[in-house]
Short mmCIF file of C-alpha atoms in Angstrom, two decimals:
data_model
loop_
_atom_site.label_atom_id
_atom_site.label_comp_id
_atom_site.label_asym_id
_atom_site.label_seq_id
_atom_site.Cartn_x
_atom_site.Cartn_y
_atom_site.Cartn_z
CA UNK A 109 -27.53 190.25 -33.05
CA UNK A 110 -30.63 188.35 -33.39
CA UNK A 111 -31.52 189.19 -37.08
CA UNK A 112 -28.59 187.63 -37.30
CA UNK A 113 -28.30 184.61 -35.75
CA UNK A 114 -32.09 183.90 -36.65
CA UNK A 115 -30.96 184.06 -40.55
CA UNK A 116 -28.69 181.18 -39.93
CA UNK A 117 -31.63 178.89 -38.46
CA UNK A 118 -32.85 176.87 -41.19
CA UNK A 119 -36.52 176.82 -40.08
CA UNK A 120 -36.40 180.65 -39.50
CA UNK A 121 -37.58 182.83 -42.87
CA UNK A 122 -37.78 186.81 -42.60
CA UNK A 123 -41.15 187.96 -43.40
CA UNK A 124 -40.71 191.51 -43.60
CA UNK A 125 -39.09 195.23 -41.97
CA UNK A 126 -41.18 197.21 -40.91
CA UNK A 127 -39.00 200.77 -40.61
CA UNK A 128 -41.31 202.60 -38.68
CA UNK A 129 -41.78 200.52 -35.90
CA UNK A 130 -37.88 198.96 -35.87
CA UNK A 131 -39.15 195.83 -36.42
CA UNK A 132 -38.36 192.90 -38.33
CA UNK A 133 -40.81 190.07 -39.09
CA UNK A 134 -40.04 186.23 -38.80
CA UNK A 135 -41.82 183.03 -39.37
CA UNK A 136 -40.49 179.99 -37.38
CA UNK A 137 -40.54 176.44 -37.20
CA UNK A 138 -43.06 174.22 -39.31
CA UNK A 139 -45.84 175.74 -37.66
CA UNK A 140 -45.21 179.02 -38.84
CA UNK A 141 -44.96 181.01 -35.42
CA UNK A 142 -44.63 184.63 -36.49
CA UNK A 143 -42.76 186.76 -34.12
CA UNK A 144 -40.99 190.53 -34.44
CA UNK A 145 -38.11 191.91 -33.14
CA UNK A 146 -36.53 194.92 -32.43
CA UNK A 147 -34.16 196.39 -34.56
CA UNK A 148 -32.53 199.31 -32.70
CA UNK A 149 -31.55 198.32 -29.13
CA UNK A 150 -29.35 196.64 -27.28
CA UNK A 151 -31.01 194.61 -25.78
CA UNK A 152 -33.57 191.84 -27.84
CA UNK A 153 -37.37 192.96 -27.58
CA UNK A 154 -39.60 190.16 -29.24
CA UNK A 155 -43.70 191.35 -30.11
CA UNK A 156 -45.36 188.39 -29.96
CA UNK A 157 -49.17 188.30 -31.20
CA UNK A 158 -50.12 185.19 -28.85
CA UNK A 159 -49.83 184.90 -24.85
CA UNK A 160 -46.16 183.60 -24.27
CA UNK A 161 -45.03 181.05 -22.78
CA UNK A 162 -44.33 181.26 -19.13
CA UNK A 163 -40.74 181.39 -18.18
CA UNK A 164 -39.07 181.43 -14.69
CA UNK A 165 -35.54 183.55 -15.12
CA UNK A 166 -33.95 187.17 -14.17
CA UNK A 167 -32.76 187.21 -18.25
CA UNK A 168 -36.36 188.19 -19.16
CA UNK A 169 -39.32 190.61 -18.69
CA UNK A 170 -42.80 189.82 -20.28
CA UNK A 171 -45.04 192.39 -20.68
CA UNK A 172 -48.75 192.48 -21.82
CA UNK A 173 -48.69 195.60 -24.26
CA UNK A 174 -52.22 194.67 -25.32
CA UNK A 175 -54.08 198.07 -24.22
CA UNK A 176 -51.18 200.27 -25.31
CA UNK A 177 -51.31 203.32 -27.67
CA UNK A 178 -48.84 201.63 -30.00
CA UNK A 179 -51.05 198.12 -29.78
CA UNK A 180 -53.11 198.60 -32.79
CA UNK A 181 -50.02 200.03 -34.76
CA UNK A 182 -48.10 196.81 -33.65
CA UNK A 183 -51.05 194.31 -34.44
CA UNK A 184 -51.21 196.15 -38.05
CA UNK A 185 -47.53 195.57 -38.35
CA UNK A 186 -47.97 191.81 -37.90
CA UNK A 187 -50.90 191.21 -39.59
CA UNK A 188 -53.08 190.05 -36.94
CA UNK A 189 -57.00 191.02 -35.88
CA UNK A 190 -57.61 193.90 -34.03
CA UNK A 191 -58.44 191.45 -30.75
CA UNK A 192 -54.86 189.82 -31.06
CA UNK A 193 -52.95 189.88 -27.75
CA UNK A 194 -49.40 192.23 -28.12
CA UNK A 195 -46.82 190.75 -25.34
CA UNK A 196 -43.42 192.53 -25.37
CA UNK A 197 -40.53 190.25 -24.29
CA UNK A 198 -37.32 191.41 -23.31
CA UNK A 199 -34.13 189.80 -23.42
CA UNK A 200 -31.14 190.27 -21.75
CA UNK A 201 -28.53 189.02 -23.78
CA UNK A 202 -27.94 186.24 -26.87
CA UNK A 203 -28.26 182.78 -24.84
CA UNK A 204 -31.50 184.62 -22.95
CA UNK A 205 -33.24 185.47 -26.73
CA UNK A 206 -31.43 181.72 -28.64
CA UNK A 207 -33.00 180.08 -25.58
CA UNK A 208 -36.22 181.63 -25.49
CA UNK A 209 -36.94 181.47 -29.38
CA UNK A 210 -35.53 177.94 -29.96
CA UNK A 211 -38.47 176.37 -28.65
CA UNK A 212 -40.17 177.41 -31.76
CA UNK A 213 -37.56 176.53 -34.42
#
């Protein structure tokens, strides 16, 4: 669902899979943003390597994954130094994940 609609953005370019961790790199918008997101679940998880922004609605749960086991595997996956904030970002639904990564595109 989101793979998807983010190939049809024309600022949006796929940077990589990464198969292990379900993941799927983008870059977005002219300033490059690079984000990941999940693969394999229903609902859209975005790994973001910077502190999001902060967002008022029941559609989405941001959590600070920076001191978890999987951290350093995750930062490795997107290329970032070892000090790089992880936030997971979960989205409940298509208009919840369009909305939230638009502001980048």
């Amino acid at each position: 669902m989101a793979s998807l609609w983010l190939e049809r953005q024309p600022t949006a370019s796929e940077v990589k899979t990464i198969s292990r961790l379900r993941l799927k790199l983008w870059r977005l918008g002219e300033q490059g943003t690079l984000i990941a997101v999940n693969t394999g679940v229903r609902q859209c998880i975005l790994t973001l390597p910077f502190v999001p922004p902060a967002i008022d609605s029941h559609d989405v749960l941001i959590t600070d994954r920076s001191h978890d086991k999987a951290a350093d595997l995750l930062r490795k996956g997107l290329g970032v130094p070892g000090s790089a904030p992880i936030w997971q970002i979960r989205l409940k639904g298509r208009e919840a994940f369009e909305s939230f990564v638009s502001q980048w595109l």
